mmCIF file of C-alpha atoms in Angstrom:
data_model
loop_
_atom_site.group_PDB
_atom_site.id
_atom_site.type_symbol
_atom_site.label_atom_id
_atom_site.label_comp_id
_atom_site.label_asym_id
_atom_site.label_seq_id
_atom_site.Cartn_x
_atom_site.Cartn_y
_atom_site.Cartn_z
ATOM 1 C CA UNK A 3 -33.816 -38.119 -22.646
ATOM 2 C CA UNK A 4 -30.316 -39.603 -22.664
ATOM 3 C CA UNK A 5 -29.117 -36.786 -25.066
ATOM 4 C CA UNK A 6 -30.771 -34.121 -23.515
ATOM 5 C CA UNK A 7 -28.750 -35.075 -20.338
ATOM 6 C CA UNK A 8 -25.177 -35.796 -22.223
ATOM 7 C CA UNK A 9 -25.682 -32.182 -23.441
ATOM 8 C CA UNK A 10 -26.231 -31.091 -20.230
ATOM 9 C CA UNK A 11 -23.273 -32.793 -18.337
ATOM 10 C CA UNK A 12 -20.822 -30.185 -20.179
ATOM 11 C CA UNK A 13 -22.430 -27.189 -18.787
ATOM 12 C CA UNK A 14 -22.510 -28.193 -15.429
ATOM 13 C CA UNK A 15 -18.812 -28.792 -15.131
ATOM 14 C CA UNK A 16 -17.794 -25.834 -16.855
ATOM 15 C CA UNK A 17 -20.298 -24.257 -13.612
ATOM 16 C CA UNK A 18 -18.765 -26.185 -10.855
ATOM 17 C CA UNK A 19 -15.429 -25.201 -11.779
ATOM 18 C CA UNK A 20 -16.044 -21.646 -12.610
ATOM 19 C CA UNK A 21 -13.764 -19.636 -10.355
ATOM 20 C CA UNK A 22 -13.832 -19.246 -7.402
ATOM 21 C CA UNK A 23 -15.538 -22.705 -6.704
ATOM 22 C CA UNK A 24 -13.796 -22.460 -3.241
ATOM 23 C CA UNK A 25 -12.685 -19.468 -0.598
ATOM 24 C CA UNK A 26 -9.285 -17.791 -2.257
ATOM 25 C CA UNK A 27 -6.766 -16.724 0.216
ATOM 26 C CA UNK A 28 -5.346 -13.261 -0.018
ATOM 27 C CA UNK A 29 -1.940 -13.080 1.180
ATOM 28 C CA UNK A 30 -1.362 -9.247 2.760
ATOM 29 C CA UNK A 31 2.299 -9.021 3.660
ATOM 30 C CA UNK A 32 2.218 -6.943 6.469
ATOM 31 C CA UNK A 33 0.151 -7.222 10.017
ATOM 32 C CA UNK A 34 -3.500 -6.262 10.623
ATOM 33 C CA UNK A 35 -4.001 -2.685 10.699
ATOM 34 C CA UNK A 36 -2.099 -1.230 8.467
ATOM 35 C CA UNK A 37 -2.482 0.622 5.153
ATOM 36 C CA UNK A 38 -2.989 -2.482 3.173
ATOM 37 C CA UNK A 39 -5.584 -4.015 6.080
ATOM 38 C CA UNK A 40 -7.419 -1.046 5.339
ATOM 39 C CA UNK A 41 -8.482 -2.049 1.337
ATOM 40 C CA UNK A 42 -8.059 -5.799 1.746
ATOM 41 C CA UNK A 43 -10.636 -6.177 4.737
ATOM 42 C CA UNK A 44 -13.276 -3.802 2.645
ATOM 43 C CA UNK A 45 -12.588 -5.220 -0.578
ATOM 44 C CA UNK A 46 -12.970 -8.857 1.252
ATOM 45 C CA UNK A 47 -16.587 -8.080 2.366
ATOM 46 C CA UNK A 48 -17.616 -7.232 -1.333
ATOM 47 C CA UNK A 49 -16.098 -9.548 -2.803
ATOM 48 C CA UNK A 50 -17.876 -12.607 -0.413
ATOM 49 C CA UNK A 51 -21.224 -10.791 -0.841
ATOM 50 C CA UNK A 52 -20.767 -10.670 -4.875
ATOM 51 C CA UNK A 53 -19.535 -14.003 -5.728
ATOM 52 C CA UNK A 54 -20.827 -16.181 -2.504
ATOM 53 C CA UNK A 55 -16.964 -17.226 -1.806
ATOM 54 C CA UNK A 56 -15.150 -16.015 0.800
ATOM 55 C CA UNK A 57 -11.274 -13.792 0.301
ATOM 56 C CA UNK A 58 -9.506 -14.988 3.279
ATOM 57 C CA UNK A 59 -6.739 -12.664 4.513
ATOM 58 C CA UNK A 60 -3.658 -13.870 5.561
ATOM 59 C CA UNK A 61 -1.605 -11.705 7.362
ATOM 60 C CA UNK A 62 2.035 -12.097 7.154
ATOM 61 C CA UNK A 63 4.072 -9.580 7.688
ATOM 62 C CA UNK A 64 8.102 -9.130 7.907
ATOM 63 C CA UNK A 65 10.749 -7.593 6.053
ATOM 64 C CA UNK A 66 9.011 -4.629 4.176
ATOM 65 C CA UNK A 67 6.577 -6.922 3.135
ATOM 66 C CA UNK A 68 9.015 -9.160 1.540
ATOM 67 C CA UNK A 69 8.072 -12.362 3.504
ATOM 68 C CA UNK A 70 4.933 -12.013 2.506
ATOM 69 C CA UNK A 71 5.123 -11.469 -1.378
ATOM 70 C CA UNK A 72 8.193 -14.818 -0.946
ATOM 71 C CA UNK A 73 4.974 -16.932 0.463
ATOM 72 C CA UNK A 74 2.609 -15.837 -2.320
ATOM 73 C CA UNK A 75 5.198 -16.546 -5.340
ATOM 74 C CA UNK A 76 5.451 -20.283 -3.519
ATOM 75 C CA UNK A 77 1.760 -20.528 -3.951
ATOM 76 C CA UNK A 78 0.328 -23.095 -6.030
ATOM 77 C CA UNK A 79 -0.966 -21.297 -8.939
ATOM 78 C CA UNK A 80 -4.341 -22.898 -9.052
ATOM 79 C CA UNK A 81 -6.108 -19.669 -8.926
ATOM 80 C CA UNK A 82 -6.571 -19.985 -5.167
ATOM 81 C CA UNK A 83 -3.887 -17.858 -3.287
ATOM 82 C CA UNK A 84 -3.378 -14.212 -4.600
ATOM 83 C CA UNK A 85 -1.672 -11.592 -3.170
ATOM 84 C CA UNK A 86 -1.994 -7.833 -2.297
ATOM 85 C CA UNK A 87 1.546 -5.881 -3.095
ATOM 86 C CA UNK A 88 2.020 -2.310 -3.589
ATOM 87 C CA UNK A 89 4.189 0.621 -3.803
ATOM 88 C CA UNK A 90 6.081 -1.307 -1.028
ATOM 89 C CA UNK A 91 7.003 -3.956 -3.505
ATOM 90 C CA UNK A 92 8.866 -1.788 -6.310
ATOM 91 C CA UNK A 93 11.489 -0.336 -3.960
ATOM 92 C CA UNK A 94 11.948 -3.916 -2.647
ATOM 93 C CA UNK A 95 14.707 -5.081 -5.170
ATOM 94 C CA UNK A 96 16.685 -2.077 -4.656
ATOM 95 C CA UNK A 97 16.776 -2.363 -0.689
ATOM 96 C CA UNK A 98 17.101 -6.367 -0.769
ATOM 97 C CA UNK A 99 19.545 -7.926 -2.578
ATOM 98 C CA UNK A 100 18.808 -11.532 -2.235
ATOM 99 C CA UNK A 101 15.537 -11.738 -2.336
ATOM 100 C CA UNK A 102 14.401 -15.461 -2.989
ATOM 101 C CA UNK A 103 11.395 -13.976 -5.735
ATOM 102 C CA UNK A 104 11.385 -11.540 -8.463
ATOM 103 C CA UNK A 105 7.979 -9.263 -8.405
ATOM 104 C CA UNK A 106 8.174 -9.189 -11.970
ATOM 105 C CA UNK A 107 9.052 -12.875 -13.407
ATOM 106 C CA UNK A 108 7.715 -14.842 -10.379
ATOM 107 C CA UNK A 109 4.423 -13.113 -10.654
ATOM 108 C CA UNK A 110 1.124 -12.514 -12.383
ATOM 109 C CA UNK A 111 -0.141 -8.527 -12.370
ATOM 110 C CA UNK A 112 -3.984 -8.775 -12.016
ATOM 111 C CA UNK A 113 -5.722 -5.012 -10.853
ATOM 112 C CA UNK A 114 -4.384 -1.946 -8.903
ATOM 113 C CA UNK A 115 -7.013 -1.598 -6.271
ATOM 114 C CA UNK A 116 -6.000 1.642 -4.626
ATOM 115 C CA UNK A 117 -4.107 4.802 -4.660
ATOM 116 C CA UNK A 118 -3.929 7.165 -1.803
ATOM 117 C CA UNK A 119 -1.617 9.473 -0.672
ATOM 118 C CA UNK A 120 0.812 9.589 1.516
ATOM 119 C CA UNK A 121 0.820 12.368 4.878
ATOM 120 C CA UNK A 122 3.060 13.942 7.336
ATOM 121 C CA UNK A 123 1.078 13.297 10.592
ATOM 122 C CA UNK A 124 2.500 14.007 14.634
ATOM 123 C CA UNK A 125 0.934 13.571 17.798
ATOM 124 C CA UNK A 126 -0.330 16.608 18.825
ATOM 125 C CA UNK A 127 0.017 16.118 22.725
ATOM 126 C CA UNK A 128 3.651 15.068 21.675
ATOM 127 C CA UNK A 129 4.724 17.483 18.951
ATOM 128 C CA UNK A 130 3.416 21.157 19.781
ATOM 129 C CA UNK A 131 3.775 22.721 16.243
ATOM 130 C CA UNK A 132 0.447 22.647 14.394
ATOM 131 C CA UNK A 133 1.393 23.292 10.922
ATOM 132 C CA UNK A 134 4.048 22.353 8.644
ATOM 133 C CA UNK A 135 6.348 25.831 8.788
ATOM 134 C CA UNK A 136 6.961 25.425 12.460
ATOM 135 C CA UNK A 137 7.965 21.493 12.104
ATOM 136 C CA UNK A 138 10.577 21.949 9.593
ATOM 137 C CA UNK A 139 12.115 24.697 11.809
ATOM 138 C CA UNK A 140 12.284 22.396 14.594
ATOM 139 C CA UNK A 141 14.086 19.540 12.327
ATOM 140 C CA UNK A 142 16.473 22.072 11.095
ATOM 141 C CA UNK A 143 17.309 23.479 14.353
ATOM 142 C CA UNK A 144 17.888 19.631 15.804
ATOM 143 C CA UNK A 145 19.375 17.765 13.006
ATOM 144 C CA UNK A 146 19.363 14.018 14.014
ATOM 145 C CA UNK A 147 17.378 14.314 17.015
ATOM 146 C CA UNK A 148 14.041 13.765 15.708
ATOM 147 C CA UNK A 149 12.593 10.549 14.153
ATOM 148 C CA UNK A 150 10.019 8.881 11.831
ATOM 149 C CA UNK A 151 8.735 5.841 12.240
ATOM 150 C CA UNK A 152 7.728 3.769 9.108
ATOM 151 C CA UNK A 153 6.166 0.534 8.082
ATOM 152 C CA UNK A 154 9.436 -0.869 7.909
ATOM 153 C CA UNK A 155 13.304 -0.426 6.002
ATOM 154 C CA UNK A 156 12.656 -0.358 2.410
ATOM 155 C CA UNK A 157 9.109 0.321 3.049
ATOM 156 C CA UNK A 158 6.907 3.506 0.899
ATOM 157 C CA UNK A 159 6.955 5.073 4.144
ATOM 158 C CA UNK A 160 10.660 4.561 4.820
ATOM 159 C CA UNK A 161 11.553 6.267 1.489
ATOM 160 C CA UNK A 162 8.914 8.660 1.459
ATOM 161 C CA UNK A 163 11.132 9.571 4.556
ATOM 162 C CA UNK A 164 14.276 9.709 2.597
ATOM 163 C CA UNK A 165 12.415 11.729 -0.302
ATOM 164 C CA UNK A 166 11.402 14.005 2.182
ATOM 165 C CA UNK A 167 14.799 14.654 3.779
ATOM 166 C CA UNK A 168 16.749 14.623 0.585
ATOM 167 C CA UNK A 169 13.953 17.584 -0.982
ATOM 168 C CA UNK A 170 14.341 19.772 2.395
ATOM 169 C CA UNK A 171 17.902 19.361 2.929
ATOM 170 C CA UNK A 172 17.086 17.888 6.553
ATOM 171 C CA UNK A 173 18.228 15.020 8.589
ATOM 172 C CA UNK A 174 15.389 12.765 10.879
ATOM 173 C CA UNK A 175 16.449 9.393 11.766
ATOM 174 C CA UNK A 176 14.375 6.294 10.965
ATOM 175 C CA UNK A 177 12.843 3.773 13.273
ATOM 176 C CA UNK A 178 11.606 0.848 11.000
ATOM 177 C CA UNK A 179 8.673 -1.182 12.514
ATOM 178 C CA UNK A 180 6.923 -4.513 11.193
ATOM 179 C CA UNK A 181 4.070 -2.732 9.435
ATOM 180 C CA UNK A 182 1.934 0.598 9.044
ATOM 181 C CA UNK A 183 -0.211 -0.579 12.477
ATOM 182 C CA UNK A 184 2.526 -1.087 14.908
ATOM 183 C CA UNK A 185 4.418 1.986 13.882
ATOM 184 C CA UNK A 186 0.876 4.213 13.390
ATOM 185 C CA UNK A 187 0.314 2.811 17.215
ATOM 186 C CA UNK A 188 3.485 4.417 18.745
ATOM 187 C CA UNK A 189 2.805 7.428 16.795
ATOM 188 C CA UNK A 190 -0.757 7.612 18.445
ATOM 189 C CA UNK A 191 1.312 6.753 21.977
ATOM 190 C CA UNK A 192 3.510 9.536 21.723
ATOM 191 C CA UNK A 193 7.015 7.401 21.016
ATOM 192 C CA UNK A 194 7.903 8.321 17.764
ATOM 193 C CA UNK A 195 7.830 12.361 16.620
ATOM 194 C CA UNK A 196 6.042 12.479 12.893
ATOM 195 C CA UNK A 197 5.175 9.232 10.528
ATOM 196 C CA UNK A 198 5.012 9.338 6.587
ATOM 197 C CA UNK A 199 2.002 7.420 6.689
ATOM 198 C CA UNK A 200 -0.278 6.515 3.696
ATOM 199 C CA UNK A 201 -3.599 8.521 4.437
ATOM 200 C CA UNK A 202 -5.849 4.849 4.195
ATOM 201 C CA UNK A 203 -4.254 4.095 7.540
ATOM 202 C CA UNK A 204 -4.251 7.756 8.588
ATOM 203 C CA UNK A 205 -7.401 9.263 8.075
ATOM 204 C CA UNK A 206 -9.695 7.727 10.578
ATOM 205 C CA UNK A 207 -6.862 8.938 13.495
ATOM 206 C CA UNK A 208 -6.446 12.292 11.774
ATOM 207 C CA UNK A 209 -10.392 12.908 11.959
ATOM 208 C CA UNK A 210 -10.426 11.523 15.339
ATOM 209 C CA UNK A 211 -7.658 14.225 16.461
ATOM 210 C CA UNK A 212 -5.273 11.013 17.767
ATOM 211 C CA UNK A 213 -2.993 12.326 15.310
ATOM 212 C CA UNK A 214 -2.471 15.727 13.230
ATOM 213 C CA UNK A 215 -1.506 15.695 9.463
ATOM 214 C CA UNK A 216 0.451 18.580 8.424
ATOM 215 C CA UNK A 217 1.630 18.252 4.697
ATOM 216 C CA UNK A 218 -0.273 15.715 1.963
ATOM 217 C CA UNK A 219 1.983 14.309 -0.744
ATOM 218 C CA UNK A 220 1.517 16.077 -4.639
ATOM 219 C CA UNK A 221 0.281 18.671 -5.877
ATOM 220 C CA UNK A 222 -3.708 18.807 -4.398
ATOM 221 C CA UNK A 223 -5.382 18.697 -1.196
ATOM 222 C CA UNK A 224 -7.000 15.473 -0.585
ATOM 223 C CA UNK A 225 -10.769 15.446 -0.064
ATOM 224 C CA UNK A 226 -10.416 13.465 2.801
ATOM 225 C CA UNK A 227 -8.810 15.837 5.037
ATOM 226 C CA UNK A 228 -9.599 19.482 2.902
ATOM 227 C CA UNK A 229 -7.883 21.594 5.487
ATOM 228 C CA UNK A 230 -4.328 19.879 5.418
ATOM 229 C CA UNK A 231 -1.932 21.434 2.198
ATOM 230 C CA UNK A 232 -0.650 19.736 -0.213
ATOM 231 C CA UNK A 233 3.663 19.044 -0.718
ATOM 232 C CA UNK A 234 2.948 21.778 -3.261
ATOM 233 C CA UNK A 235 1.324 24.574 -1.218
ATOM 234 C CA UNK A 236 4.259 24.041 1.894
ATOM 235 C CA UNK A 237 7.181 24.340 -1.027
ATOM 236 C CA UNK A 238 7.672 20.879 -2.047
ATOM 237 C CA UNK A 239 6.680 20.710 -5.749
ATOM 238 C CA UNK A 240 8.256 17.516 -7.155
ATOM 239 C CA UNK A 241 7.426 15.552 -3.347
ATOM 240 C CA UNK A 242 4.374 13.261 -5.082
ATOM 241 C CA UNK A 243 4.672 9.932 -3.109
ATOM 242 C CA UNK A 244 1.616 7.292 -2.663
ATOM 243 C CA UNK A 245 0.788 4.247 -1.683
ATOM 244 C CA UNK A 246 -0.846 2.331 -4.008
ATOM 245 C CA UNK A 247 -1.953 -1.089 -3.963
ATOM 246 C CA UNK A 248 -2.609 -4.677 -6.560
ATOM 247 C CA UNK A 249 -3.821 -7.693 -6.531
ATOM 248 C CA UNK A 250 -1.351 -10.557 -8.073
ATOM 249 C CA UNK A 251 -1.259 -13.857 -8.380
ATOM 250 C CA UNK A 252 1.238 -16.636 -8.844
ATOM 251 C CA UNK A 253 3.241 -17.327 -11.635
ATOM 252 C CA UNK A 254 1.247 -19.881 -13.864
ATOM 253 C CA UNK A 255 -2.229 -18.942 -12.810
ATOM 254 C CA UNK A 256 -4.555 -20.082 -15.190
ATOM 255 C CA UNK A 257 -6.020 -17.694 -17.417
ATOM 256 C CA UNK A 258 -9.554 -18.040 -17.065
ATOM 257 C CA UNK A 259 -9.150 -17.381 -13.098
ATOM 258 C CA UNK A 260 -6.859 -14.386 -14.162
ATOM 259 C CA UNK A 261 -9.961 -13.274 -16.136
ATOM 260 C CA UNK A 262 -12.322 -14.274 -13.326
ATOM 261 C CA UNK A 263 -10.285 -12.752 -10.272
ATOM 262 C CA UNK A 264 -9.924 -9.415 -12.476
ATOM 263 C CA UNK A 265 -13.768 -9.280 -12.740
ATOM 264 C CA UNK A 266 -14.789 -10.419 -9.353
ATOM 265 C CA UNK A 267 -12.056 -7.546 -7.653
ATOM 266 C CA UNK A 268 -13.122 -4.798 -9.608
ATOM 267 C CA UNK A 269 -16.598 -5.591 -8.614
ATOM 268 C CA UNK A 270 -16.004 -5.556 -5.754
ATOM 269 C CA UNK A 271 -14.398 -2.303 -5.266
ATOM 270 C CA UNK A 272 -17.224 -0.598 -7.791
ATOM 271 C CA UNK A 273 -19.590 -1.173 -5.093
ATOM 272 C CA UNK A 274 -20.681 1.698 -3.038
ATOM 273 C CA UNK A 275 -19.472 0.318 0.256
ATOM 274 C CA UNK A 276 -15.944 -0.170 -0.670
ATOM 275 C CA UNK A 277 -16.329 3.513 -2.658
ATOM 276 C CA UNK A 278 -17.479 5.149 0.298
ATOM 277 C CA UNK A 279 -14.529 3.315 2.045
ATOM 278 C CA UNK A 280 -12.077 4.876 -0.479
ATOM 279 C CA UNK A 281 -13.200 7.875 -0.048
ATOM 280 C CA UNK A 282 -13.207 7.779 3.559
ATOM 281 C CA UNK A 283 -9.556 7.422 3.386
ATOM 282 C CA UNK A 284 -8.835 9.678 0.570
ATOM 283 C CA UNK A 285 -7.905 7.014 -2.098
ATOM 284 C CA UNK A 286 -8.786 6.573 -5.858
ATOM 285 C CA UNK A 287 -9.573 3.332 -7.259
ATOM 286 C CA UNK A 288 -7.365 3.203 -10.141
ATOM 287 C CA UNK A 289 -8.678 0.010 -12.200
ATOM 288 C CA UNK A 290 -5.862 -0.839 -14.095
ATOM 289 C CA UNK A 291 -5.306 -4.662 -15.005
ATOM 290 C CA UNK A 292 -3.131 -6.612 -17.223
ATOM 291 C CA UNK A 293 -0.392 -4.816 -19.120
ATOM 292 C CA UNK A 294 -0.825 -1.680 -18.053
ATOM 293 C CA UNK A 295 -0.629 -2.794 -14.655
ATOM 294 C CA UNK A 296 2.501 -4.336 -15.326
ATOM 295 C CA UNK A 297 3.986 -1.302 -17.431
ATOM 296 C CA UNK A 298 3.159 0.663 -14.281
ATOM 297 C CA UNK A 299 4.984 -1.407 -11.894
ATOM 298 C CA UNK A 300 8.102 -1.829 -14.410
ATOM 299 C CA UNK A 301 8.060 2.209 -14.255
ATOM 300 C CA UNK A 302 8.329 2.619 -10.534
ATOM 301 C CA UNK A 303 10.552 0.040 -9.579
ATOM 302 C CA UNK A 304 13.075 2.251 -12.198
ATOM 303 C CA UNK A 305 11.685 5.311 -10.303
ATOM 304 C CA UNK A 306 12.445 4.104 -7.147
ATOM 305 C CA UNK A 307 15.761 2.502 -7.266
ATOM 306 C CA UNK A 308 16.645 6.412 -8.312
ATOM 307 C CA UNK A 309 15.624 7.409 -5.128
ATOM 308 C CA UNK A 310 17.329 4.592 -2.923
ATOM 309 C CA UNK A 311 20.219 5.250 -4.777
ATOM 310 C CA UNK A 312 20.442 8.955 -4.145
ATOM 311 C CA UNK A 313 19.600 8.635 -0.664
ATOM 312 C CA UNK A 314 21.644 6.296 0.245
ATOM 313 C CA UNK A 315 18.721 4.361 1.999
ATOM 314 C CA UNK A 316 19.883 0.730 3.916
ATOM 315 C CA UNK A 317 18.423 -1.557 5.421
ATOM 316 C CA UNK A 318 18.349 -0.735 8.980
#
C-alpha cells in the first residue's frame, strides 16, 4: 500500500504543476478594440474552453505599443504573463531610441498567431470618391491637406502610411492616436480622411458600410472583402504591408511552459471558432513557433528600419 502511494506522489505533482495550473495574463499593448483586441479576445475564449484556465487580457496601451511590450519584459518569467507583439514591434527600435527593452534579447518568441492585411479604408459620408483612382487624384491635387490617422507614431499603420506615400510620390499628413480603436473610431466619425488599417479591425466596419476600403495591401484580393483590389491591381506592386501578430513571453521562461503555452495557443486558434474568426477578418493563421519565429522577426525589424530610414518617419 505504502509503495503503491510513494509511486503515486510523483505523478501528481508533475499534474498540479503542469502549465497553466493558474489563469496566465496576456499583456496586449494597445487599448480594447483594436487590431490586436480582435485575435487576443477570440484566441482567449479557446484557449479557457481547451485547457480550463483562463488568458486574461491586459490592456495597456501607449507609445506604439511600446509601454506595453516594457511591462511584459518586467514580467516574472514564471510562465504566467505573456505577451501579444506584432508587426508593431519590429519598427519599434528604429522609431525609439531609448527604449528601456530589446524585443529580441529581453524576450522569448513563442507562435505567430495571425497575419492579415493591411487596407486603405475612408468614410464614405466624409470622403466622396468610391474607388482608389479618384482618391489618389484628390491627394495629388491637395498635397498636405489630407490626413491618415494610425494606431500611433512608429506604429504598422503609421509606416504603412509612409510606404504608401513614398511608392505614390504623395504627401498626407499623419495624426497618430493611442491604438487601432480610437483612431478606427474617428475614422467611422468622419474626423480623419482615410486610415491604413489592418483588415482584423477593419472588416466588420467595411461589411457594415461604416467605412469603405479601397486598396488591400500585396499582390491578391482578400477573401474577406472579394470586391476591394489588391496594391497590385491599383499600380502598387512592391506595396505588401501586414499586420501580423505573436505570442512571447519573458526572458527566462521555463521551457516546459514554453512547450506548454506553444501547444495550448495553437490549439486554440485550430479550433473552428477562432478559424471562422480569422476568416471573418481576412487573416491567415501562420503557426510558426520557435526559431523560425524568431528568424522572422530578426528579418523585418532589418526590413523595416529600411523603410523608416527612407522615409524619414519621426516620432510625432
Amino acid at each position: 500500500m505504502l509503495g503503491g502511494a510513494a509511486l503515486a506522489l510523483p505523478f501528481t505533482a508533475s499534474a498540479q504543476s503542469a502549465w497553466p495550473a493558474k489563469p496566465v495574463t496576456l499583456v496586449v499593448p494597445f487599448p480594447a478594440g483594436g487590431g490586436t483586441d480582435a485575435f487576443a479576445r477570440p484566441l482567449a475564449a479557446q484557449f479557457a474552453k481547451l485547457t480550463g484556465k483562463t488568458l486574461v487580457i491586459d490592456n495597456r496601451g501607449g507609445a506604439g505599443g511600446t509601454v506595453g511590450a516594457s511591462i511584459a519584459a518586467k514580467a516574472q518569467p514564471d510562465g504566467y504573463t505573456l505577451f501579444m507583439g506584432g508587426a508593431h514591434h519590429m519598427i519599434a527600435p528604429s522609431m525609439y531610441p531609448k527604449l528601456d527593452y530589446d524585443i529580441e534579447k529581453d524576450f522569448v518568441p513563442l507562435i505567430q498567431v495571425a497575419s492579415v492585411p493591411q487596407v486603405l479604408v475612408v468614410n464614405p459620408k466624409h470622403t466622396p470618391e468610391a474607388n482608389y483612382k479618384d482618391m489618389l487624384a484628390r491627394i495629388r491635387k491637395n498635397p498636405g491637406k489630407l490626413n491618415y490617422a494610425s494606431a500611433g507614431a512608429g506604429s504598422v499603420h503609421h509606416l504603412a502610411g509612409e510606404l504608401f506615400k513614398i511608392q505614390t510620390k504623395t504627401f498626407i499628413t499623419h495624426i497618430p492616436y493611442r491604438g487601432a480603436g480610437p483612431a478606427l473610431q474617428d475614422l467611422i466619425a468622419g474626423n480623419v480622411d482615410m486610415n491604413f488599417d489592418g483588415l482584423g479591425s477593419s472588416a466588420s466596419h467595411i461589411k457594415g458600410g461604416r467605412i469603405r476600403a479601397l486598396m488591400v495591401a500585396g499582390k491578391q484580393r482578400n477573401p474577406a472583402i472579394p470586391d476591394v483590389p489588391s496594391a497590385v491591381e491599383v499600380g502598387l506592386p512592391d506595396y505588401n504591408v501586414s499586420t501580423w501578430y505573436g505570442i512571447w513571453g519573458p526572458k527566462g521562461m521555463p521551457a516546459e511552459a514554453q512547450k506548454a503555452a506553444i501547444e495550448g495557443i495553437r490549439n486554440a486558434c485550430k479550433t473552428d471558432e477562432a478559424k471562422a474568426v480569422w476568416a471573418a477578418q481576412g487573416a491567415s493563421f501562420p503557426d510558426v513557433e520557435g526559431p523560425q519565429f524568431a528568424a522572422l522577426i530578426s528579418s523585418e525589424i532589418a526590413r523595416w528600419a529600411q523603410v523608416v530610414k527612407a522615409s524619414g518617419a519621426k516620432l510625432d
